[in-house]
Amino acid sequence: MLTKKWGLALLSLLFMMISCDPTDNVDIKPEPEPEPEPPAPVVKTYQELLADSLYKYARQIYYWNTLIPDSSVFKPLSFVRPDTMQGLENELLAITSTNSFEPYTYTVNGATITDSKYSYLALTSDLYGGGATSVISNQHQVRQLKMTLDGKENELGFTIGFARVSYLRGTPREMPTAPQDSVIALVRIVTKGSPAWDAGVRRGDLISKFNGNKYAYPTDLNQISNAINGNSLVLSVFDPASKVETDRSFTKAVYTFNPVYKDTLITVGAKKIAYVAYKSFTVGTNTEPALEAAFNKFDNATDLVVDLRYNGGGYVSSAAYFANAILPTSANGGVLFKEIYNATMQNKQATLLSQQPVYLNNVKQSYSYFDIDYSEAANTEKISKEGNFNSSGNITTVYFIVSSNTASASELLINSVKPYFNDVHLINAPFSASDNPNFTYGKPIGFFEIRLGKYSIYMSNFESKNKNNEGGYYDGMATHTTANDDIKYDLGNPSEAAFLAAIRRITGNSGYQPATSSVARSVYRSSSLGVDAIGEPTKIFDMVRTPGIH
């Protein structure tokens, strides 16, 4: 039997064992709650990625980028469509509609259409090597067609215009026995090097049949459009003087064109007048040899007429080459033009450009657009005389024949040389009632190519100004004289109304009439405006610059 003493000892030992439990001093924590599953990443579709990218680039590089609202308001993904191109076009129009200059409204077949006036997008594959587009008669589609600025086209190579029979009075093509109010079709323009040109089709040709069919205006416009949109065509040309009808057969092809429509040097009294009609400012390897060949023919010229009525622009570098070809040597080193980018780009904050490699003539370079300096100083083009034409500066006035289709780089050329001549005189050559007879197109804005997937985006990036900081011709350049696009005569023919107007101003003889032309035609000058046209001769409205390249 345990004694009291031993009982107390056992109790003491038990107490010590309990108090020395090692778990007593451990901070016991409850079992942790399981970590929540991370949210599944949002996977955007291809169309959503494009829509999102277009918006983000615009917020950094669009010239008026500060006007574009926040994404929560703009909602770029709301523009996604099953037709990817249509969705992107809608989004680009919404982006460019944030300022008052860009939206461009016009009428086609009674329908009102609104486009971006200065910005556009296209499949990259359609912008090089002639693209994949044939002749288009629908005027809305024509405005979307971007001629490939590498000097190639994929089409038949001509456009037509409709005019009343009275339009031919006093010319070798006069049709005295035909109803004078009836409408006839004439060739409006032919591109050198095209299938139509090689087949002998020329501006002013009177068309009697399309593929053997006599079509009437306006009831058969669809049939005519289908004929000139086909892969091949038999065009019957009628000469009223000889009563001979000649068939011209040709097939659509990809071809390299000569951007010089016409060059000639004519003598009127003591004046030697150089004339050059230019299609578009294509890549330098296409533009420069053509211009050099033309200006080499103009020895001893006393005056210059530059015809840009069908010139919608092109590469800024080629417009600069043209300017350097006509400016005097004394202008060397002077400012030709300046390009002004938005503050985001000038402050090197357009970080998305690091994802955009530069392409020169579709060849990828080793640097990106982010590596380029967008300051005004770094984007000021200086004059460097090309060739011998007007080296001495004897030509002090330049006459430009223009139209409401004269745009972008062609307006840049006019604006850039203006400070270096005593006078720059603009003669407007409208063709139909839809042409503005008082102004050029109005595009002092340029851009460079941004590639998103298989699409190329050209959105307004910079504004151009000349030596005197003149620019801002958003409504077009005001013209001084109107003389109509006289398609019954070839370009460069002194009887053609616009060229004749220039000759009369140059000579100071307002009644001058070429010996080959009947005075009677001047009586019908008010009738020399065309009725309608199929196919815009101007297929681009571009001022394309590769920044950092001068």
Coordinates of C-alpha atoms in Angstrom, one line a residue:
M1 CA 0.0 0.0 0.0
L2 CA 1.3 3.4 -1.1
T3 CA 2.1 5.8 1.7
K4 CA 1.0 9.3 1.6
K5 CA 4.5 10.4 0.8
W6 CA 4.7 8.2 -2.3
G7 CA 1.3 9.3 -3.4
L8 CA 2.3 12.9 -3.4
A9 CA 5.4 12.0 -5.4
L10 CA 3.4 10.2 -8.1
L11 CA 1.1 13.2 -8.4
S12 CA 4.0 15.6 -8.7
L13 CA 5.6 13.4 -11.4
L14 CA 2.3 13.2 -13.4
F15 CA 1.9 17.0 -13.2
M16 CA 5.5 17.4 -14.5
M17 CA 4.8 15.0 -17.4
I18 CA 1.7 16.9 -18.4
S19 CA 3.3 20.3 -18.1
C20 CA 6.2 19.2 -20.3
D21 CA 4.1 18.1 -23.2
P22 CA 6.1 19.4 -26.2
T23 CA 3.0 20.5 -28.0
D24 CA 2.3 23.1 -25.3
N25 CA 4.6 25.7 -26.8
V26 CA 3.8 25.1 -30.5
D27 CA 1.6 27.7 -32.3
I28 CA -1.0 25.4 -33.8
K29 CA -2.6 26.9 -36.9
P30 CA -5.8 25.8 -38.5
E31 CA -5.6 23.8 -41.8
P32 CA -5.1 26.4 -44.6
E33 CA -8.0 27.0 -47.0
P34 CA -7.4 25.6 -50.5
E35 CA -6.1 28.3 -52.9
P36 CA -8.8 29.4 -55.4
E37 CA -8.4 28.3 -59.0
P38 CA -7.0 31.1 -61.1
P39 CA -9.5 32.5 -63.6
A40 CA -9.2 30.9 -67.0
P41 CA -7.3 33.3 -69.4
V42 CA -9.4 35.2 -71.9
V43 CA -8.7 33.8 -75.3
K44 CA -9.5 36.3 -78.0
T45 CA -10.4 35.2 -81.5
Y46 CA -8.3 36.3 -84.5
Q47 CA -10.8 39.1 -85.4
E48 CA -10.8 40.3 -81.8
L49 CA -7.0 40.5 -81.7
L50 CA -7.0 42.5 -84.9
A51 CA -9.7 44.9 -83.6
D52 CA -7.9 45.4 -80.3
S53 CA -4.6 46.0 -82.1
L54 CA -6.0 48.5 -84.5
Y55 CA -7.4 50.5 -81.7
K56 CA -4.2 50.4 -79.6
Y57 CA -2.0 51.5 -82.5
A58 CA -4.4 54.3 -83.3
R59 CA -4.1 55.6 -79.7
Q60 CA -0.4 55.9 -80.2
I61 CA 0.3 56.8 -83.9
Y62 CA -2.9 58.3 -85.3
Y63 CA -2.2 62.0 -86.0
W64 CA -5.3 63.1 -83.9
N65 CA -4.8 60.3 -81.3
T66 CA -5.8 62.5 -78.4
L67 CA -9.4 62.7 -79.8
I68 CA -9.9 58.9 -79.6
P69 CA -11.9 57.9 -76.5
D70 CA -10.9 55.4 -73.9
S71 CA -11.5 51.7 -74.8
S72 CA -14.4 51.5 -72.3
V73 CA -16.2 54.1 -74.4
F74 CA -14.9 53.2 -77.9
K75 CA -15.3 49.4 -77.4
P76 CA -13.0 48.1 -80.1
L77 CA -14.3 44.5 -79.9
S78 CA -17.8 45.7 -80.8
F79 CA -16.6 46.1 -84.4
V80 CA -15.8 42.5 -84.8
R81 CA -17.6 40.9 -87.8
P82 CA -17.5 37.5 -89.5
D83 CA -16.2 39.5 -92.5
T84 CA -12.9 40.6 -91.0
M85 CA -12.2 43.2 -93.6
Q86 CA -15.6 44.8 -93.1
G87 CA -15.2 44.9 -89.3
L88 CA -11.8 46.5 -89.5
E89 CA -13.1 49.1 -92.1
N90 CA -16.0 49.9 -89.8
E91 CA -13.6 50.4 -86.8
L92 CA -11.1 52.5 -88.8
L93 CA -14.0 54.7 -89.9
A94 CA -15.0 55.1 -86.3
I95 CA -11.5 55.9 -85.3
T96 CA -11.0 58.5 -88.0
S97 CA -14.5 60.0 -87.4
T98 CA -13.2 61.3 -84.1
N99 CA -12.0 64.4 -85.9
S100 CA -13.8 66.7 -88.4
F101 CA -11.4 66.2 -91.3
E102 CA -11.6 62.5 -92.0
P103 CA -15.1 61.4 -92.8
Y104 CA -15.8 61.7 -96.5
T105 CA -19.3 61.5 -97.8
Y106 CA -20.1 61.1 -101.5
T107 CA -22.9 59.7 -103.6
V108 CA -22.8 56.6 -105.9
N109 CA -25.9 55.7 -107.9
G110 CA -28.1 57.7 -105.6
A111 CA -26.7 56.0 -102.4
T112 CA -24.8 58.1 -99.8
I113 CA -21.5 56.5 -98.8
T114 CA -19.1 57.6 -96.0
D115 CA -15.5 56.6 -95.9
S116 CA -12.3 57.7 -94.2
K117 CA -10.9 60.4 -96.4
Y118 CA -7.2 59.9 -95.5
S119 CA -6.9 56.4 -94.0
Y120 CA -7.5 53.0 -95.4
L121 CA -6.7 49.3 -95.0
A122 CA -6.1 46.5 -97.5
L123 CA -4.8 43.0 -97.8
T124 CA -1.1 43.3 -97.9
S125 CA -1.0 40.9 -100.9
D126 CA -3.1 43.5 -102.9
L127 CA -0.5 46.2 -102.5
Y128 CA 2.4 44.7 -104.3
G129 CA 3.1 43.1 -107.7
G130 CA -0.2 44.2 -109.2
G131 CA -2.2 42.8 -106.4
A132 CA -5.2 40.6 -107.2
T133 CA -7.7 43.2 -108.3
S134 CA -9.0 43.8 -111.8
V135 CA -10.8 46.8 -113.3
I136 CA -13.6 47.9 -111.0
S137 CA -16.5 50.1 -112.2
N138 CA -18.3 50.4 -108.9
Q139 CA -17.2 53.8 -107.6
H140 CA -17.1 52.8 -104.0
Q141 CA -14.9 49.8 -104.8
V142 CA -12.7 52.0 -106.9
R143 CA -12.0 54.2 -103.9
Q144 CA -10.8 51.2 -102.0
L145 CA -8.6 49.9 -104.8
K146 CA -5.0 50.8 -104.1
M147 CA -2.8 50.7 -107.2
T148 CA 0.4 48.9 -106.4
L149 CA 3.0 51.6 -106.1
D150 CA 5.8 49.3 -107.3
G151 CA 4.6 50.3 -110.8
K152 CA 2.4 47.3 -111.5
E153 CA -1.2 46.9 -112.3
N154 CA -3.5 43.9 -113.0
E155 CA -6.1 45.2 -115.4
L156 CA -7.0 46.1 -119.0
G157 CA -5.5 49.6 -118.5
F158 CA -8.1 52.1 -119.6
T159 CA -11.2 54.0 -118.4
I160 CA -14.1 55.5 -120.4
G161 CA -16.3 58.6 -120.2
F162 CA -19.7 59.4 -121.7
A163 CA -20.4 62.7 -123.5
R164 CA -23.0 64.1 -125.8
V165 CA -22.5 64.0 -129.5
S166 CA -22.4 67.8 -129.6
Y167 CA -19.1 67.5 -127.6
L168 CA -17.4 66.5 -130.9
R169 CA -18.4 69.5 -132.9
G170 CA -15.6 71.3 -134.7
T171 CA -13.3 68.3 -134.5
P172 CA -12.3 65.5 -136.9
R173 CA -14.7 63.2 -134.9
E174 CA -17.7 65.4 -135.5
M175 CA -20.9 63.4 -136.2
P176 CA -23.3 65.9 -137.9
T177 CA -26.0 63.3 -138.8
A178 CA -26.3 62.0 -135.2
P179 CA -28.8 63.4 -132.7
Q180 CA -26.7 66.0 -130.9
D181 CA -28.1 65.2 -127.5
S182 CA -27.4 61.5 -127.8
V183 CA -24.6 60.1 -125.6
I184 CA -21.5 58.4 -126.8
A185 CA -18.6 56.6 -125.1
L186 CA -15.0 57.7 -125.4
V187 CA -11.7 56.5 -124.0
R188 CA -10.9 58.8 -121.1
I189 CA -7.4 57.6 -120.3
V190 CA -5.0 54.7 -121.2
T191 CA -2.0 53.7 -119.2
K192 CA 1.3 53.2 -121.1
G193 CA 2.3 49.6 -121.1
S194 CA -1.2 48.2 -120.4
P195 CA -2.9 45.6 -122.6
A196 CA -5.2 48.4 -123.9
W197 CA -2.2 50.6 -124.8
D198 CA -0.4 47.8 -126.6
A199 CA -3.6 47.1 -128.6
G200 CA -3.6 50.7 -129.9
V201 CA -6.4 52.1 -127.7
R202 CA -5.9 55.8 -127.2
R203 CA -7.5 58.7 -125.2
G204 CA -10.3 60.2 -127.3
D205 CA -11.2 57.1 -129.2
L206 CA -14.9 56.9 -130.0
I207 CA -16.2 53.5 -128.8
S208 CA -19.0 52.0 -131.0
K209 CA -19.2 48.5 -129.6
F210 CA -18.1 46.4 -126.6
N211 CA -17.5 42.8 -127.5
G212 CA -19.5 43.3 -130.7
N213 CA -22.5 44.8 -128.8
K214 CA -24.0 48.2 -129.4
Y215 CA -24.9 49.4 -125.9
A216 CA -27.0 52.5 -125.1
Y217 CA -26.4 55.0 -122.3
P218 CA -27.7 54.8 -119.6
T219 CA -29.9 51.7 -120.0
D220 CA -27.0 49.4 -120.6
L221 CA -24.5 50.6 -118.0
N222 CA -24.4 47.2 -116.3
Q223 CA -23.5 45.4 -119.6
I224 CA -20.8 48.0 -120.3
S225 CA -19.4 47.5 -116.8
N226 CA -19.4 43.8 -117.1
A227 CA -17.6 44.1 -120.5
I228 CA -14.7 46.2 -119.2
N229 CA -14.5 44.1 -116.0
G230 CA -13.9 40.9 -118.0
N231 CA -10.6 39.2 -118.5
S232 CA -10.6 40.1 -122.2
L233 CA -12.4 42.6 -124.4
V234 CA -12.9 43.5 -128.0
L235 CA -13.3 47.3 -128.2
S236 CA -14.7 48.6 -131.5
V237 CA -13.3 52.1 -132.3
F238 CA -15.2 54.2 -134.8
D239 CA -13.7 57.1 -136.9
P240 CA -16.6 59.4 -138.1
A241 CA -14.3 61.1 -140.6
S242 CA -13.4 58.0 -142.5
K243 CA -16.4 55.9 -141.4
V244 CA -14.0 53.1 -140.5
E245 CA -14.6 50.9 -137.5
T246 CA -11.6 49.1 -136.0
D247 CA -11.6 46.3 -133.5
R248 CA -9.0 46.3 -130.7
S249 CA -8.7 43.0 -128.8
F250 CA -6.8 42.6 -125.6
T251 CA -6.7 40.5 -122.4
K252 CA -6.1 41.5 -118.8
A253 CA -2.6 41.0 -117.5
V254 CA -0.2 42.0 -114.8
Y255 CA 2.0 44.7 -116.3
T256 CA 4.6 47.3 -115.4
F257 CA 3.4 50.7 -116.4
N258 CA 5.2 53.8 -117.4
P259 CA 4.0 56.5 -115.0
V260 CA 4.4 59.3 -117.6
Y261 CA 1.2 59.5 -119.5
K262 CA 2.6 62.0 -122.0
D263 CA 5.6 64.3 -122.4
T264 CA 6.1 66.8 -125.2
L265 CA 7.8 70.1 -126.0
I266 CA 5.9 72.5 -128.2
T267 CA 6.9 75.8 -129.7
V268 CA 4.4 78.7 -129.7
G269 CA 6.0 81.9 -131.0
A270 CA 9.0 82.6 -128.8
K271 CA 7.8 80.1 -126.1
K272 CA 9.1 76.6 -125.8
I273 CA 6.6 74.9 -123.5
A274 CA 7.5 71.6 -121.7
Y275 CA 4.5 69.4 -120.8
V276 CA 4.5 66.3 -118.7
A277 CA 1.4 64.3 -117.6
Y278 CA 2.1 62.1 -114.6
K279 CA 0.0 59.1 -113.4
S280 CA 1.3 58.5 -109.9
F281 CA 4.4 58.7 -107.7
T282 CA 5.5 55.1 -107.9
V283 CA 8.6 53.6 -106.3
G284 CA 11.8 55.3 -107.3
T285 CA 13.0 52.5 -109.6
N286 CA 9.8 53.1 -111.7
T287 CA 9.4 56.9 -111.3
E288 CA 13.0 58.2 -111.6
P289 CA 13.9 56.7 -115.0
A290 CA 10.6 57.8 -116.5
L291 CA 11.0 61.4 -115.3
E292 CA 14.6 61.6 -116.3
A293 CA 13.7 60.5 -119.8
A294 CA 11.0 63.1 -120.0
F295 CA 13.0 66.0 -118.7
N296 CA 15.9 65.1 -120.9
K297 CA 13.7 66.1 -123.9
F298 CA 13.0 69.6 -122.6
D299 CA 16.2 71.4 -123.5
N300 CA 15.8 75.1 -123.8
A301 CA 12.3 75.1 -122.4
T302 CA 11.0 78.5 -121.3
D303 CA 7.9 77.3 -119.5
L304 CA 6.6 74.2 -117.8
V305 CA 3.1 72.6 -117.5
V306 CA 2.7 69.6 -115.1
D307 CA -0.5 67.6 -115.6
L308 CA -1.6 65.9 -112.4
R309 CA -5.3 65.7 -113.1
Y310 CA -5.3 61.9 -112.7
N311 CA -2.6 61.8 -110.0
G312 CA -3.8 60.7 -106.6
G313 CA -0.4 60.6 -105.0
G314 CA 2.0 57.9 -104.0
Y315 CA 5.4 57.8 -102.4
V316 CA 6.7 61.0 -100.8
S317 CA 10.2 60.2 -101.9
S318 CA 9.2 60.1 -105.6
A319 CA 7.3 63.4 -105.2
A320 CA 10.5 64.9 -103.7
Y321 CA 12.4 63.6 -106.7
F322 CA 10.0 65.3 -109.1
A323 CA 10.3 68.6 -107.1
N324 CA 14.1 68.3 -107.3
A325 CA 13.9 67.8 -111.0
I326 CA 12.0 71.1 -111.7
L327 CA 13.6 73.4 -109.0
P328 CA 16.6 75.5 -109.8
T329 CA 20.1 74.8 -108.5
S330 CA 19.9 77.9 -106.4
A331 CA 17.3 76.3 -104.2
N332 CA 19.8 73.5 -103.1
G333 CA 19.8 73.0 -99.4
G334 CA 16.4 74.8 -98.8
V335 CA 13.5 73.2 -97.0
L336 CA 11.3 71.3 -99.4
F337 CA 8.8 70.1 -96.8
K338 CA 8.4 69.1 -93.2
E339 CA 6.5 66.2 -91.7
I340 CA 4.9 66.7 -88.3
Y341 CA 4.0 63.7 -86.1
N342 CA 1.9 63.7 -83.0
A343 CA 3.4 64.3 -79.6
T344 CA 3.3 60.6 -78.5
M345 CA 5.5 59.7 -81.5
Q346 CA 7.8 62.7 -81.1
N347 CA 8.3 61.9 -77.4
K348 CA 9.1 58.3 -78.3
Q349 CA 6.1 56.9 -76.4
A350 CA 4.6 54.9 -79.3
T351 CA 6.0 51.7 -77.8
L352 CA 3.9 49.4 -80.0
L353 CA 6.0 50.4 -83.0
S354 CA 8.7 48.2 -81.6
Q355 CA 6.6 45.3 -82.9
Q356 CA 6.5 46.8 -86.4
P357 CA 9.6 46.0 -88.6
V358 CA 10.1 48.5 -91.4
Y359 CA 9.5 47.2 -94.9
L360 CA 11.1 48.9 -97.9
N361 CA 9.4 47.9 -101.1
N362 CA 8.0 44.9 -99.3
V363 CA 11.5 43.8 -98.1
K364 CA 11.7 43.4 -94.3
Q365 CA 14.5 45.5 -92.6
S366 CA 16.4 44.7 -89.5
Y367 CA 15.0 47.7 -87.5
S368 CA 11.5 48.7 -86.3
Y369 CA 9.5 51.9 -86.6
F370 CA 10.2 52.5 -82.9
D371 CA 13.9 53.0 -83.8
I372 CA 13.1 56.1 -85.9
D373 CA 13.3 59.7 -84.7
Y374 CA 9.9 61.4 -85.3
S375 CA 11.0 64.9 -84.4
E376 CA 10.3 67.7 -86.9
A377 CA 14.0 68.3 -87.4
A378 CA 14.6 64.7 -88.3
N379 CA 11.7 64.8 -90.8
T380 CA 12.5 67.9 -92.7
E381 CA 13.3 67.2 -96.4
K382 CA 16.0 69.4 -98.0
I383 CA 16.3 70.2 -101.7
S384 CA 19.0 68.4 -103.7
K385 CA 18.8 69.3 -107.4
E386 CA 18.2 66.4 -109.9
G387 CA 19.3 66.7 -113.5
N388 CA 19.8 69.8 -115.6
F389 CA 16.2 70.9 -116.3
N390 CA 15.7 74.5 -115.1
S391 CA 19.1 74.5 -113.4
S392 CA 19.5 78.3 -114.1
G393 CA 16.1 79.1 -112.8
N394 CA 14.9 80.7 -116.1
I395 CA 11.4 79.1 -115.5
T396 CA 9.8 81.3 -112.8
T397 CA 6.1 80.1 -113.2
V398 CA 4.8 76.6 -113.1
Y399 CA 1.3 75.7 -114.4
F400 CA -0.3 72.6 -112.8
I401 CA -3.3 71.0 -114.4
V402 CA -5.3 69.4 -111.6
S403 CA -8.7 68.1 -110.7
S404 CA -10.7 67.1 -107.6
N405 CA -8.8 63.8 -107.9
T406 CA -5.4 65.5 -107.5
A407 CA -4.4 64.4 -104.0
S408 CA -1.8 63.6 -101.4
A409 CA 1.7 63.4 -102.8
S410 CA 0.7 65.4 -105.9
E411 CA -0.6 68.2 -103.7
L412 CA 2.6 67.9 -101.6
L413 CA 4.6 68.5 -104.8
I414 CA 2.6 71.6 -105.6
N415 CA 2.8 73.0 -102.0
S416 CA 6.5 72.2 -101.7
V417 CA 7.7 74.0 -104.8
K418 CA 5.4 77.1 -104.3
P419 CA 7.9 79.1 -102.2
Y420 CA 10.6 78.8 -104.9
F421 CA 8.7 80.1 -108.0
N422 CA 7.2 83.5 -108.6
D423 CA 3.9 81.9 -109.4
V424 CA 2.3 78.5 -109.2
H425 CA -0.9 78.6 -111.3
L426 CA -3.5 75.8 -110.9
I427 CA -5.8 74.9 -113.8
N428 CA -8.8 72.7 -112.8
A429 CA -9.9 70.1 -115.4
P430 CA -13.2 68.6 -114.1
F431 CA -14.9 66.0 -116.3
S432 CA -18.4 65.5 -115.0
A433 CA -20.8 67.3 -112.6
S434 CA -19.5 65.2 -109.7
D435 CA -16.0 66.7 -110.0
N436 CA -15.4 69.9 -107.9
P437 CA -14.3 72.5 -110.5
N438 CA -12.7 74.8 -107.9
F439 CA -10.5 72.7 -105.6
T440 CA -8.1 69.7 -105.6
Y441 CA -8.9 66.7 -103.3
G442 CA -7.4 68.2 -100.1
K443 CA -5.0 65.8 -98.3
P444 CA -2.1 67.4 -96.5
I445 CA -1.8 64.2 -94.4
G446 CA 0.5 61.2 -94.9
F447 CA 1.2 57.8 -93.4
F448 CA 3.3 54.7 -93.4
E449 CA 2.4 51.0 -93.5
I450 CA 1.4 49.1 -90.3
R451 CA 0.9 45.4 -90.7
L452 CA -1.7 43.5 -88.7
G453 CA -1.8 39.9 -89.6
K454 CA -2.4 39.8 -93.4
Y455 CA -3.7 43.4 -93.5
S456 CA -1.8 46.6 -94.1
I457 CA -3.2 49.7 -92.3
Y458 CA -2.5 53.2 -93.5
M459 CA -3.9 55.7 -91.0
S460 CA -3.1 59.4 -90.8
N461 CA 0.3 59.7 -89.2
F462 CA 1.7 63.1 -90.1
E463 CA 0.9 66.5 -91.6
S464 CA 3.0 68.1 -94.3
K465 CA 4.0 71.7 -94.5
N466 CA 6.3 73.6 -96.9
K467 CA 9.2 75.9 -96.2
N468 CA 6.9 78.7 -95.2
N469 CA 4.9 76.5 -92.9
E470 CA 2.0 76.5 -95.4
G471 CA -0.3 73.5 -95.4
G472 CA -3.7 72.7 -93.9
Y473 CA -5.5 72.5 -97.3
Y474 CA -8.0 70.0 -95.9
D475 CA -10.7 71.4 -98.2
G476 CA -8.4 71.2 -101.2
M477 CA -6.2 73.7 -102.9
A478 CA -8.1 76.5 -104.5
T479 CA -7.6 76.6 -108.3
H480 CA -7.3 79.7 -110.5
T481 CA -8.7 78.6 -113.8
T482 CA -11.3 76.0 -115.0
A483 CA -10.9 74.4 -118.4
N484 CA -12.6 70.9 -118.3
D485 CA -11.1 67.5 -118.9
D486 CA -11.3 67.5 -122.7
I487 CA -11.2 63.8 -123.5
K488 CA -11.7 64.2 -127.2
Y489 CA -8.1 65.2 -127.4
D490 CA -5.0 63.3 -126.2
L491 CA -3.1 64.6 -123.3
G492 CA -0.4 67.0 -124.5
N493 CA -2.4 68.0 -127.5
P494 CA -2.4 71.9 -127.6
S495 CA -6.1 71.8 -128.6
E496 CA -7.0 69.9 -125.3
A497 CA -8.9 72.5 -123.2
A498 CA -6.8 72.4 -120.0
F499 CA -3.4 72.5 -121.9
L500 CA -4.8 75.2 -124.2
A501 CA -5.7 77.3 -121.2
A502 CA -2.1 77.0 -119.9
I503 CA -0.7 77.9 -123.4
R504 CA -2.9 81.0 -123.5
R505 CA -1.7 82.2 -120.1
I506 CA 1.9 81.5 -121.0
T507 CA 1.7 83.4 -124.3
G508 CA -0.6 86.1 -123.0
N509 CA -2.9 85.5 -126.0
S510 CA -6.3 84.6 -124.7
G511 CA -7.5 84.0 -128.2
Y512 CA -4.7 81.6 -129.2
Q513 CA -6.0 78.6 -131.3
P514 CA -3.7 75.9 -132.6
A515 CA -3.6 75.7 -136.4
T516 CA -4.9 72.1 -136.3
S517 CA -8.0 73.0 -134.4
S518 CA -11.2 74.6 -135.6
V519 CA -12.2 77.9 -134.0
A520 CA -15.8 76.6 -134.1
R521 CA -15.1 74.2 -131.2
S522 CA -14.7 77.1 -128.8
V523 CA -18.4 77.9 -129.3
Y524 CA -19.3 74.6 -127.7
R525 CA -16.9 74.8 -124.8
S526 CA -19.7 74.8 -122.3
S527 CA -20.7 71.4 -123.7
S528 CA -17.3 69.9 -123.1
L529 CA -18.1 68.6 -119.7
G530 CA -18.7 64.8 -119.6
V531 CA -22.0 63.2 -118.7
D532 CA -20.7 60.3 -116.8
A533 CA -17.7 57.9 -116.4
I534 CA -16.9 54.3 -115.7
G535 CA -13.8 53.6 -113.8
E536 CA -11.9 56.3 -111.9
P537 CA -8.5 57.0 -113.5
T538 CA -7.2 57.9 -110.1
K539 CA -6.9 54.7 -108.1
I540 CA -4.9 55.9 -105.2
F541 CA -5.1 58.8 -102.7
D542 CA -1.7 58.3 -101.0
M543 CA 1.1 60.1 -99.3
V544 CA 3.2 57.2 -98.3
R545 CA 6.4 57.8 -96.4
T546 CA 8.9 55.4 -94.9
P547 CA 10.0 57.5 -91.9
G548 CA 13.7 58.0 -91.5
I549 CA 14.3 57.6 -95.3
H550 CA 15.3 60.7 -97.1

